[in-house]
CSV table of C-alpha atoms and ligand atoms in Angstrom, one decimal:
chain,number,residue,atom,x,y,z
A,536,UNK,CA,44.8,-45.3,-15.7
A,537,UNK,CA,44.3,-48.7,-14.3
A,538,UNK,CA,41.8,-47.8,-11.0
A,539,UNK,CA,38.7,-45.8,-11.1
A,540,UNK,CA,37.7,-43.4,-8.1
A,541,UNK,CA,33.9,-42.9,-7.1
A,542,UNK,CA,34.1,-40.2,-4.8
A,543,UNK,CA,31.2,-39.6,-2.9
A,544,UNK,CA,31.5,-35.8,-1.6
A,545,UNK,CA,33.6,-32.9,-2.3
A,546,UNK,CA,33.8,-31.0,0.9
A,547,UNK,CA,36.9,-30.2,3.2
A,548,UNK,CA,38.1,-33.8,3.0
A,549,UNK,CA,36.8,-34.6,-0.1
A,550,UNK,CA,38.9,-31.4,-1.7
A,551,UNK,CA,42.2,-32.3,-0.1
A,552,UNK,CA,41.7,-36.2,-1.7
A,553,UNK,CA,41.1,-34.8,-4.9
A,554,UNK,CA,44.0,-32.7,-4.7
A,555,UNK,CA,46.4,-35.6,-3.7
A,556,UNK,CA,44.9,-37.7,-6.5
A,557,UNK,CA,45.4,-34.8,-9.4
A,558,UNK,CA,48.5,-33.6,-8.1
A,559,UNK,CA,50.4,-37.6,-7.7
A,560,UNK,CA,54.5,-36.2,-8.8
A,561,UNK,CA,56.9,-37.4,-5.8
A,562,UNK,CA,54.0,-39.3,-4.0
A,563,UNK,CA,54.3,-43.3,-4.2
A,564,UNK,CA,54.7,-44.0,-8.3
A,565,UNK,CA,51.2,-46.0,-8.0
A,566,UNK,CA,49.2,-42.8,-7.3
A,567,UNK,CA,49.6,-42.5,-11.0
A,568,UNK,CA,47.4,-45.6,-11.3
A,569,UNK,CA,44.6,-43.8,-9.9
A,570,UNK,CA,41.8,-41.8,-11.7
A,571,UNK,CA,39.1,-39.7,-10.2
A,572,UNK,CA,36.1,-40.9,-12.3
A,573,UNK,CA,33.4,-39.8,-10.4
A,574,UNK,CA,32.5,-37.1,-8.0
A,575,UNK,CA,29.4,-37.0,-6.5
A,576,UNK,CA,27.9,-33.7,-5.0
A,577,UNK,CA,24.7,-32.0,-4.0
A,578,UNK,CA,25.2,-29.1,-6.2
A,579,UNK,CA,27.3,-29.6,-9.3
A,580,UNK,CA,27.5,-26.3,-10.4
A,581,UNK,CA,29.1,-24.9,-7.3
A,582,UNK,CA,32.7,-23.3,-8.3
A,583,UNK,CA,35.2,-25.3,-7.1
A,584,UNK,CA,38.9,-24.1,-5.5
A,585,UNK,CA,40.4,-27.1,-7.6
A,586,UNK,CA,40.1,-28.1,-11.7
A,587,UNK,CA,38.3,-31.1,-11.6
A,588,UNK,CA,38.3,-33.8,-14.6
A,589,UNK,CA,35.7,-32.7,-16.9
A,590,UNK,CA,32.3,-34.5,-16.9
A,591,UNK,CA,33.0,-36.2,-13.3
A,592,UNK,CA,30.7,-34.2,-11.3
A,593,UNK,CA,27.4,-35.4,-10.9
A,594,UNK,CA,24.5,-35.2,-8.2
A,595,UNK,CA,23.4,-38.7,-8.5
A,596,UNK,CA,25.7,-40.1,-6.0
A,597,UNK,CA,23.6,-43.5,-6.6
A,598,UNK,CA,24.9,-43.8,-10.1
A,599,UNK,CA,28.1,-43.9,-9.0
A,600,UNK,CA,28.5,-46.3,-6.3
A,601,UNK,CA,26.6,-48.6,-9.0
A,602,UNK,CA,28.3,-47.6,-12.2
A,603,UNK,CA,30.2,-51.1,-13.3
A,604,UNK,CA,33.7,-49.2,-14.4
A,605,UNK,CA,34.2,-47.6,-10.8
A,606,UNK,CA,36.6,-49.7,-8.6
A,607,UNK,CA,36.9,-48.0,-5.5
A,608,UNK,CA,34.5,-45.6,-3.8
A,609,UNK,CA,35.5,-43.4,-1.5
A,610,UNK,CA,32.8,-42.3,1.0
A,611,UNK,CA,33.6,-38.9,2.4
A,612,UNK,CA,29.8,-37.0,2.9
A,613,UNK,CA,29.8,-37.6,6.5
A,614,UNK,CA,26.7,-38.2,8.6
A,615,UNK,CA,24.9,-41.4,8.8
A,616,UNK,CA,22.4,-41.2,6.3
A,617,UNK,CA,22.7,-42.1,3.2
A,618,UNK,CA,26.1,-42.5,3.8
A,619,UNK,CA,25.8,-46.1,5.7
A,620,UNK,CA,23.1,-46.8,2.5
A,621,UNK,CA,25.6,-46.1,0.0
A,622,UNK,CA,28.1,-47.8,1.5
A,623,UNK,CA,26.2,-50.8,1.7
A,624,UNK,CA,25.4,-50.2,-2.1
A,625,UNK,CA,28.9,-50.0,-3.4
A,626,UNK,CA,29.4,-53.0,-1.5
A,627,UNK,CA,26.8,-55.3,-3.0
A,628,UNK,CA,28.0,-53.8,-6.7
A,629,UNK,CA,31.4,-55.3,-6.1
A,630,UNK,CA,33.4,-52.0,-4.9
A,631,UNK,CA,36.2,-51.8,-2.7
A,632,UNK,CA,35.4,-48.8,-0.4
A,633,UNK,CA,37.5,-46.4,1.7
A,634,UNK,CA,35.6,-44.2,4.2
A,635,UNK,CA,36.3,-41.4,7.1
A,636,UNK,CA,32.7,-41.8,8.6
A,637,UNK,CA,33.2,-42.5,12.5
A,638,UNK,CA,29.7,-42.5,13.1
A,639,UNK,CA,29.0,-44.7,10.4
A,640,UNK,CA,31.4,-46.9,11.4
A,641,UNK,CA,31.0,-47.2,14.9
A,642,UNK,CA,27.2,-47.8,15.3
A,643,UNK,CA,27.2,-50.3,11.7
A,644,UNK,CA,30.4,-51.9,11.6
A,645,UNK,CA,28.4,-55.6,11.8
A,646,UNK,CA,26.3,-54.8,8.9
A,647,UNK,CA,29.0,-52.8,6.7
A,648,UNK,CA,31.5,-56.2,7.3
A,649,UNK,CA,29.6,-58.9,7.2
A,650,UNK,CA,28.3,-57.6,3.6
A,651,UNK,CA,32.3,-57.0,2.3
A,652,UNK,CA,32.9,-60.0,3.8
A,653,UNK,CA,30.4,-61.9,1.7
A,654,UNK,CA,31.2,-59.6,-1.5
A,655,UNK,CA,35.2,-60.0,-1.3
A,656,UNK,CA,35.7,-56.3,-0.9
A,657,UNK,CA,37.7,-54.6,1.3
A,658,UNK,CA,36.1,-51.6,3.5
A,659,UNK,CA,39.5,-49.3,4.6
A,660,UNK,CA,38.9,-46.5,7.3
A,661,UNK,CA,42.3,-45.1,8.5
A,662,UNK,CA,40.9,-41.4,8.1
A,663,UNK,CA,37.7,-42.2,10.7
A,664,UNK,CA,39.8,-42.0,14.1
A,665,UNK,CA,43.1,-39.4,14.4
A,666,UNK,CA,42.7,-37.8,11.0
A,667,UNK,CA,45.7,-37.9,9.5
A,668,UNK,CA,47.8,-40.1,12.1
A,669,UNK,CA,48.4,-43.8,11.0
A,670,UNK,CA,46.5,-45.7,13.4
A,671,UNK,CA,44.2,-48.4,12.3
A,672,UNK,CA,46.9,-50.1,10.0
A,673,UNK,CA,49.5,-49.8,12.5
A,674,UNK,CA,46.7,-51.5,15.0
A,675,UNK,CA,45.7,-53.9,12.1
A,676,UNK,CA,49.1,-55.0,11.1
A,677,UNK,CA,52.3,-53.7,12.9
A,678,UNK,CA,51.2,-53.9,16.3
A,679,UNK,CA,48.9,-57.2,15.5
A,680,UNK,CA,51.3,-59.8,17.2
A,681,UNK,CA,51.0,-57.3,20.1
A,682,UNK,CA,48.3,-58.5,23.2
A,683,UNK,CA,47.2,-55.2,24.0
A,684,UNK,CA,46.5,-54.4,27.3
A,685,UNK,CA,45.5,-51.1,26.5
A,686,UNK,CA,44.4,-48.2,23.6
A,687,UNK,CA,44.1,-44.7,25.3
A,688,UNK,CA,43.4,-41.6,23.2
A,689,UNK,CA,43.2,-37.5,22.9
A,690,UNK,CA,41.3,-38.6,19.6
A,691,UNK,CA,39.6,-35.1,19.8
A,692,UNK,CA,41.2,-31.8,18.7
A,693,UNK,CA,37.9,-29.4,19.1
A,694,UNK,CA,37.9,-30.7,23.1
A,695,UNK,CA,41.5,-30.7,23.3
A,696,UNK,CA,41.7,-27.3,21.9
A,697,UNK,CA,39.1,-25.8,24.6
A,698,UNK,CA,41.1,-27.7,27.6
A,699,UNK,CA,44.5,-26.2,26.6
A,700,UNK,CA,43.1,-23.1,26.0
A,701,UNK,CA,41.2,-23.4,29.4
A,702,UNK,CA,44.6,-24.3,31.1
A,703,UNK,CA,46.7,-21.5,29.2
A,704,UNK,CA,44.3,-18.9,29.6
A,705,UNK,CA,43.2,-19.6,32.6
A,706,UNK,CA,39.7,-19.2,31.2
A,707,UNK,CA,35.8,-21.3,32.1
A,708,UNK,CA,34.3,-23.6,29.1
A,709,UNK,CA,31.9,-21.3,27.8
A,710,UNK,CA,34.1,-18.8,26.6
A,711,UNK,CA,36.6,-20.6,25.7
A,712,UNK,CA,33.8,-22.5,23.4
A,713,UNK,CA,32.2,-19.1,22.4
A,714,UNK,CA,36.0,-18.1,21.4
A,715,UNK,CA,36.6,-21.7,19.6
A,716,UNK,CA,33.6,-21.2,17.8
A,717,UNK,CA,34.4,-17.9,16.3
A,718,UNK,CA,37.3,-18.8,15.0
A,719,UNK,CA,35.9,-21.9,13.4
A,720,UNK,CA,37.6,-24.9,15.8
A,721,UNK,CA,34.3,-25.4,17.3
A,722,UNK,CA,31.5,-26.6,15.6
A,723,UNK,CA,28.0,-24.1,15.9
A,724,UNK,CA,26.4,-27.0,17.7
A,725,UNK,CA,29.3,-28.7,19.5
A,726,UNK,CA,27.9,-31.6,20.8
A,727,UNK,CA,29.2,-34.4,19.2
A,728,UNK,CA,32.5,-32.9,20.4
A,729,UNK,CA,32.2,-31.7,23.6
A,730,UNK,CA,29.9,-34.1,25.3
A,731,UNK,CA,32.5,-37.0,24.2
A,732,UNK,CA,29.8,-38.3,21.0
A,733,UNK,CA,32.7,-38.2,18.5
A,734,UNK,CA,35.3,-39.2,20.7
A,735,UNK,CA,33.2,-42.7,21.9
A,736,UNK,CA,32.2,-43.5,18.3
A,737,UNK,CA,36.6,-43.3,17.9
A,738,UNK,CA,37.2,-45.9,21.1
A,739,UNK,CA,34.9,-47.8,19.6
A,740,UNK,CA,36.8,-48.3,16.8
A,741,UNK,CA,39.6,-48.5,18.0
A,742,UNK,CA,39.4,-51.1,20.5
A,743,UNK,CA,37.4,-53.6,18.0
A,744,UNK,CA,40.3,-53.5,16.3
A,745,UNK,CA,43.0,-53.8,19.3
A,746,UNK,CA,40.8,-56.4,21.1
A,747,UNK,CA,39.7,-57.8,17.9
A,748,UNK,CA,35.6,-58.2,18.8
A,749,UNK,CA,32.8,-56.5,17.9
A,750,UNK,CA,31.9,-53.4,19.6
A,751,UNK,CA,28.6,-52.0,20.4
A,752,UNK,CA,28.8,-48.2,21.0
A,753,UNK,CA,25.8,-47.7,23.7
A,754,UNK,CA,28.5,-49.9,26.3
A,755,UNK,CA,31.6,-46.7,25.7
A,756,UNK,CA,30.5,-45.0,28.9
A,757,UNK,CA,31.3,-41.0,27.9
A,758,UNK,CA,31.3,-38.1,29.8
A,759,UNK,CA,32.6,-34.6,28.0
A,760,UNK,CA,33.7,-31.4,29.3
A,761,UNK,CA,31.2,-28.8,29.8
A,762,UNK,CA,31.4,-29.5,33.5
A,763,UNK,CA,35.3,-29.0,33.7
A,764,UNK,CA,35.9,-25.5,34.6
A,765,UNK,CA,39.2,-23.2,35.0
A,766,UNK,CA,39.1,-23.2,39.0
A,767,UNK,CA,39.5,-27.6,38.1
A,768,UNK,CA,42.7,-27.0,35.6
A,769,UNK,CA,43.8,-24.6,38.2
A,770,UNK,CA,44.3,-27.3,41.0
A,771,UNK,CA,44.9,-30.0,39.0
A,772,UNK,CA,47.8,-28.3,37.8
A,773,UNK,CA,48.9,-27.4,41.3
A,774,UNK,CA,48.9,-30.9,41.9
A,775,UNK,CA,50.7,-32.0,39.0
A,776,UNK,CA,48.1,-32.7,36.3
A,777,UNK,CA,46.7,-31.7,33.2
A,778,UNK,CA,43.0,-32.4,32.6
A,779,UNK,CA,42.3,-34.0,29.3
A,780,UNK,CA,39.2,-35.9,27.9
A,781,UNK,CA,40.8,-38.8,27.1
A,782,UNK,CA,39.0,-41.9,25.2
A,783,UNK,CA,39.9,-45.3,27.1
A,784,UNK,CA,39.8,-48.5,26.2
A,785,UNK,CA,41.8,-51.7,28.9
A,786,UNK,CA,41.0,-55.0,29.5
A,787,UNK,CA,40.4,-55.5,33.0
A,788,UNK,CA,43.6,-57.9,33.6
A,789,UNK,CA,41.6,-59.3,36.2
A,790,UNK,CA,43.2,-62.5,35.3
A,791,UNK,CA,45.9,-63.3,32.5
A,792,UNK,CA,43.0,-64.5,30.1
A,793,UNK,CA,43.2,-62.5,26.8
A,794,UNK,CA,39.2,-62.7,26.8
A,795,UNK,CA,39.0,-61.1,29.9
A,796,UNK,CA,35.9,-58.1,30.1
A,797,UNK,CA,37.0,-54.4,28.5
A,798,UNK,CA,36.4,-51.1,29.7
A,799,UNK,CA,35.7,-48.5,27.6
A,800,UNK,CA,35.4,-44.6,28.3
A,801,UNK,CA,35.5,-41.4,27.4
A,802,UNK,CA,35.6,-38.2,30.5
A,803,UNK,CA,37.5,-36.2,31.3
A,804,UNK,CA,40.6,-36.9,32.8
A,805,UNK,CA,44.0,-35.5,35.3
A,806,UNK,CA,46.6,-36.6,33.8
A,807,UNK,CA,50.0,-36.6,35.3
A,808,UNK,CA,52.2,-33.8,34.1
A,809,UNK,CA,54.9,-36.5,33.0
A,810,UNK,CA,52.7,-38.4,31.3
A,811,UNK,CA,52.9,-38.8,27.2
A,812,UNK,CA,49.8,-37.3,27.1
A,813,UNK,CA,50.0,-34.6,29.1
A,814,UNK,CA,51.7,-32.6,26.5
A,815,UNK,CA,49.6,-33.5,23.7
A,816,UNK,CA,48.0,-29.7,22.9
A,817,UNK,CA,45.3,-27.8,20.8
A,818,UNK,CA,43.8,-29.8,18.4
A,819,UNK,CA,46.4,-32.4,17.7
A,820,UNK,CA,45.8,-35.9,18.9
A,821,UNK,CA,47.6,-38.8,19.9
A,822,UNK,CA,46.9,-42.4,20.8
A,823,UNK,CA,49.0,-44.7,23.0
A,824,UNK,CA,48.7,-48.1,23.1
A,825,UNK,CA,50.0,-50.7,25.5
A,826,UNK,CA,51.3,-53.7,24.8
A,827,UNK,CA,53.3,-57.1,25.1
A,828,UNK,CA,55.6,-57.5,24.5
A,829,UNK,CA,56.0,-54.1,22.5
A,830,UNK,CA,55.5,-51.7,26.5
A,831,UNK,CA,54.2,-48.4,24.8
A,832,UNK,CA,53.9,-46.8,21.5
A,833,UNK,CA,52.3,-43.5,21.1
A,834,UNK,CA,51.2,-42.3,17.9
A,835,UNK,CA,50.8,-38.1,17.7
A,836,UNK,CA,49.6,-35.9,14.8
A,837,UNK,CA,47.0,-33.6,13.1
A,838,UNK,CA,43.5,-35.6,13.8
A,839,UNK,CA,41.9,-33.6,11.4
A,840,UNK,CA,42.3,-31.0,8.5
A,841,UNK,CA,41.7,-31.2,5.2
A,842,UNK,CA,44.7,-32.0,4.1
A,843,UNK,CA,45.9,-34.7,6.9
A,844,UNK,CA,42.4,-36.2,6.9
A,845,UNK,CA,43.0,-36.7,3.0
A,846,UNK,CA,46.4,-38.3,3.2
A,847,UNK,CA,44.7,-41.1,5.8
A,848,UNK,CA,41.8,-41.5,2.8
A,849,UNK,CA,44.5,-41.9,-0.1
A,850,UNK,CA,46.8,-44.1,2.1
A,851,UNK,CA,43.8,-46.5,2.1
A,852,UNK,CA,42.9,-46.0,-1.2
A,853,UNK,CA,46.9,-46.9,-2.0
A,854,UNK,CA,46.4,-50.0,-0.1
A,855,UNK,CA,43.7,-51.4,-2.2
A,856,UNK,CA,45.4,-50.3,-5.2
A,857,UNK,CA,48.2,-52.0,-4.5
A,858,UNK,CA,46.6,-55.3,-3.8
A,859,UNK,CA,44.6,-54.9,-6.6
A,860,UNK,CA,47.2,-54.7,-8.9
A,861,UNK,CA,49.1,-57.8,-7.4
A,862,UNK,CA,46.1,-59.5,-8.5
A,863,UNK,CA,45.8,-58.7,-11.5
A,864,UNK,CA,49.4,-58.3,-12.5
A,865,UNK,CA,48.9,-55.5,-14.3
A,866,UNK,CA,51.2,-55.2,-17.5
A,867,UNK,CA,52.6,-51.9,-16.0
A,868,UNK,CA,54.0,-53.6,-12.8
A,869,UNK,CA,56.3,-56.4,-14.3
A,870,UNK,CA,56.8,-57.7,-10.8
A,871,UNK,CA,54.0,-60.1,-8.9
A,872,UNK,CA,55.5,-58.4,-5.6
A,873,UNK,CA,53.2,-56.5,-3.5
A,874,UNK,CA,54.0,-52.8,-4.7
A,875,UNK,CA,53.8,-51.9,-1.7
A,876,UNK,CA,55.3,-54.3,0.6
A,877,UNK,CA,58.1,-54.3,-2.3
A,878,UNK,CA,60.9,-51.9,-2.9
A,879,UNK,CA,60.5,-50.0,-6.4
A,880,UNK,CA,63.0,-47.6,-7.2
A,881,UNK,CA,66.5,-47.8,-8.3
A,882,UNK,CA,67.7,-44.1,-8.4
A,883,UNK,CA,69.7,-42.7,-5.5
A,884,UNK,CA,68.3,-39.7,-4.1
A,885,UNK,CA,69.9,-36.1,-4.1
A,886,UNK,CA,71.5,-35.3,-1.0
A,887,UNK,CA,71.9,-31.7,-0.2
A,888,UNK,CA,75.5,-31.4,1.4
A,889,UNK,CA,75.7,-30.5,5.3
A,890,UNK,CA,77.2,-26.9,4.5
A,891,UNK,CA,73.8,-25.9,3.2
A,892,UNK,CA,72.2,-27.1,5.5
A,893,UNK,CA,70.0,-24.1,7.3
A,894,UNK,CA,69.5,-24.4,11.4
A,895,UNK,CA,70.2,-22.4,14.2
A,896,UNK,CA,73.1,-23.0,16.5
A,897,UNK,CA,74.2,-23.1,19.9
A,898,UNK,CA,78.1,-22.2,20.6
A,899,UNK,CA,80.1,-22.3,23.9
A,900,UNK,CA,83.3,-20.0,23.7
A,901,UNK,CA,86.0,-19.6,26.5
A,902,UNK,CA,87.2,-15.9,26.3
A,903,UNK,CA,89.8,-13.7,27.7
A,904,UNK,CA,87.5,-11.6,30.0
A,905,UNK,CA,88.5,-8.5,28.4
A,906,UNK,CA,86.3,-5.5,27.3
A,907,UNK,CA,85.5,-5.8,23.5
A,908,UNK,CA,85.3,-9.4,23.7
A,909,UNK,CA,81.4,-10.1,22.9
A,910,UNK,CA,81.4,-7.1,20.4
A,911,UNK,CA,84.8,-8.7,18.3
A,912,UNK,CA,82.6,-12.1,18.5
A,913,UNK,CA,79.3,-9.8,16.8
A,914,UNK,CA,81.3,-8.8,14.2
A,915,UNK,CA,82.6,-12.0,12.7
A,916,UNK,CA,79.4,-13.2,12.8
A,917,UNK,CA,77.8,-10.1,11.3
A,918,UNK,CA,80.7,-10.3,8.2
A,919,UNK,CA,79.5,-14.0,7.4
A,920,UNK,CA,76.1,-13.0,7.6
A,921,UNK,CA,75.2,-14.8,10.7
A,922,UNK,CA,72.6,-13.2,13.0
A,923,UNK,CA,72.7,-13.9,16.6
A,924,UNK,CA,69.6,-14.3,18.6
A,925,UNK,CA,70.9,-14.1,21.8
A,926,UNK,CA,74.5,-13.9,23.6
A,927,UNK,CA,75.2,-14.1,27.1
A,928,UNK,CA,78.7,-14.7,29.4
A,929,UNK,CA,77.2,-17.4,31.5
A,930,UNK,CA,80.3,-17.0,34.0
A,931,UNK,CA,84.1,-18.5,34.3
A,932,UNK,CA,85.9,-21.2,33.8
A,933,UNK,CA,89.3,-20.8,35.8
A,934,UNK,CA,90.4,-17.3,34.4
A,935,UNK,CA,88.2,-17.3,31.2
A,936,UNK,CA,85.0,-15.9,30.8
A,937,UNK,CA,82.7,-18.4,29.3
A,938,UNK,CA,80.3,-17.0,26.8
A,939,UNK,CA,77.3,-18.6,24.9
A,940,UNK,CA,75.5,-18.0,21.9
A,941,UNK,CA,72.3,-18.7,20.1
A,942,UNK,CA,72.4,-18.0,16.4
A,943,UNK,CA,69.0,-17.1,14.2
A,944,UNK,CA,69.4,-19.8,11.4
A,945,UNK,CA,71.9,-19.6,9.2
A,946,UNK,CA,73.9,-21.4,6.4
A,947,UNK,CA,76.1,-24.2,8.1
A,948,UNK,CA,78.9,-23.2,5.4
A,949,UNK,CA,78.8,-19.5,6.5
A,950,UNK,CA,78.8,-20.1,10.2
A,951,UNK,CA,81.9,-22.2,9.9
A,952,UNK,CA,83.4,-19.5,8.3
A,953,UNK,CA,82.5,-17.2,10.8
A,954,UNK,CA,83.8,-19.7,13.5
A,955,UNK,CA,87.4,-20.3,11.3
A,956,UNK,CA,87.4,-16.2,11.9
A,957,UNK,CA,86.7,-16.2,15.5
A,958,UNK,CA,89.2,-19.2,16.1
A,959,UNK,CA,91.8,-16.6,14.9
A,960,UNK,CA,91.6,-13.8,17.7
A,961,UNK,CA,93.6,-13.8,20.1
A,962,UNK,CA,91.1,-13.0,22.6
A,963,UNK,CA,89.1,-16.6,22.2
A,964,UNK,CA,91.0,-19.8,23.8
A,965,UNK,CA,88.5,-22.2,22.6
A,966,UNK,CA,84.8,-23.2,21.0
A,967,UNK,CA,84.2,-26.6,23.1
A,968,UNK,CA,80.9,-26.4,22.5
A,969,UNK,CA,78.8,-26.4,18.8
A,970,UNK,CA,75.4,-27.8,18.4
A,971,UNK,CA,72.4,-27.4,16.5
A,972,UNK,CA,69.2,-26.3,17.4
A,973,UNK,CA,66.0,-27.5,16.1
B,1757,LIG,N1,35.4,-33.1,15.2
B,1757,LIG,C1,36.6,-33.9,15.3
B,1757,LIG,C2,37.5,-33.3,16.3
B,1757,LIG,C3,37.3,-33.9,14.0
B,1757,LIG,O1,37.3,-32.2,16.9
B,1757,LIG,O2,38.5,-33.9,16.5
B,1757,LIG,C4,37.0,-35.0,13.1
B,1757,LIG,O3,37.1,-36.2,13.6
């Protein structure tokens, strides 16, 4: 193993980082590079849903962000304190460190930078704003020749989750709360959610790194939602809108100089009914930023979750791996290419061929409009296995009775043969239409 792991924390996202790391076969080959070494907790002997190396565990989460064989740590404890502490620790002992903490993030940034910054090490946070959607790279490095005009987010899923089922069910805040609470989506105390805390700590972020300045959190202006209630959504939507809290962060354009003043906020918000964001639902998120010359570019996906959450930690992890070993030239990589930036392989991959291929299907047939018609069409399907989920005759074309049909999904080499069948009696002039459906 050529990297060592410090994790700090072994809760939801802490779990689902382990589990990427143990489990690395048909991830990116330099996952295999990486070794959980440490694993801090508060209680070590708590059973555990996953096998962890043995000896890793430990309480003294101190020990690890100063133990010299540890490379990376990876902060995922959450709250500020002693998080931001043993951040700052790792930091002055020479480790690279990958974190999810918003909160830490948004009110130290200065601090935590300026101290990698004077160490050499880098501080990687992808997981802190839309869980598992790649944002801060993209913002960092793909979108960097970009002069944004404008970053404007659902970057919470508990909020977004009460609106749409506010607008759905027709239903006020506090039981939609009491409902989201029950079934775990809402937090027992929900205020860093609802009143906009979490969300403002994620603008934050996000537009010190599209505006590329510091940002100091007490100037997000925030709002949340407890005021929005269902007789709101009700004309909002009779007007055209959705109401979402949306995070916000624009320059004021005032004047074409790039300096000019932001504004950042987070309330709640109608949105247009055509808008990208209007249709972003329940607890995903998405983030669209604004541009030139790219226009707009909206990124969408699972903003948190054990699972998503962890892939955003590993991908930074990954990142520092990657440069690491372009530094050091590791015997194992012969290249001096960034691994990453680099292509590795040399295989060609498997391709299943398109008659196995499972999906649904649409078909359009022209009939003769006889009786028997619709029932002769069943049973080909039903003697190459192909279940129909709905069949109706649309109307006429000319003389022939046009007839259309949704298939349950099926194997793309049996419905073929069902069609070659169909093609053969008398009563069917012609398929023009055959497409799948998602
Ligand atoms: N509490 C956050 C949310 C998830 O509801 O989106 C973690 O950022």
């Amino acid at each position: 193993m050529a990297f060592k792991i410090g994790l700090l924390g072994l809760g939801t996202v802490g779990t689902g980082t382990a589990q990427i790391l143990l489990d690395p076969s048909g991830r990116n080959p330099l996952l295999e590079e990486l070794e959980i070494y440490r694993i801090g907790v508060r209680n070590p002997e708590k059973t555990r849903p996953i096998q962890l190396p043995p000896g890793a565990v430990t309480s003294d989460l101190e020990s690890i962000v100063t133990d010299p064989d540890v490379d990376i740590v990876v902060e995922v404890i959450g709250g500020l304190e002693p998080a931001r502490e043993l951040i700052l620790k790792a930091i002055a002992h020479g480790k690279h460190v990958v974190t999810a903490n918003k909160a830490v993030i948004a009110r130290y940034s200065d601090e935590i930078f300026d101290a990698a910054n004077d160490a050499g090490v880098y501080v990687l946070l992808e997981a802190a704003v839309g869980g598992g959607i790649p944002v801060i790279q993209p913002l960092k490095q793909a979108l960097g020749v970009n002069r944004i005009r404008s970053v404007t987010g659902i970057v919470n899923g508990t909020t977004n989750y009460i609106l749409t089922r506010m607008q759905t069910e027709k239903a006020d805040f506090a039981d939609v709360l009491a409902a989201a609470q029950k079934l775990g989506y809402a937090e027992a105390d929900p205020t860093a959610d609802v009143d906009g805390f979490d969300a403002a700590d994620k603008i934050a972020i996000l537009a010190s790194l599209a505006f590329g300045g510091r940002i100091k959190l007490e100037d997000v202006y925030r709002e949340g939602i407890s005021q929005v209630s269902a007789a709101d959504i009700a004309y909002a939507d009779k007007l055209g809108f959705v109401i979402k809290l949306l995070a916000i962060a624009n320059r004021e354009m005032l004047t074409d100089d790039p300096t000019d003043r932001l504004r950042l906020r987070v309330h709640p918000t109608l949105v247009p009914q055509t808008h990208p964001l209007a249709s972003i639902n329940g607890v995903y998120n998405a983030i669209l930023v604004e541009g030139d010359p790219i226009g707009q570019v909206m990124f969408f996906g699972p903003g948190a979750g054990a699972g998503p959450t962890a892939s955003a930690v590993v991908s930074d992890i990954l990142n520092i791996a990657a440069v690491l070993t372009q530094n050091s030239f590791l015997k194992t990589h012969s290249s001096k290419l960034h691994p990453l930036l680099t292509c590795t392989h040399q295989h060609y991959c498997k391709i299943a061929p398109i008659e196995e291929l499972t999906t649904r299907f649409y078909a359009r047939f022209l009939t003769k409009d006889r009786p028997g018609v619709i029932g002769k069409l069943g049973t080909s399907f039903g003697n190459h296995g192909v279940s129909i989920e709905s069949i109706v005759q649309t109307g006429f074309q000319g003389e022939l009775a046009e007839i259309v049909v949704v298939t349950h999904d099926v194997r793309e080499g049996d419905f073929h043969q069902a069609l070659d069948e169909i093609r053969t009696l008398d009563t069917v002039d012609s398929i023009p239409s055959l497409l799948r459906v998602l």
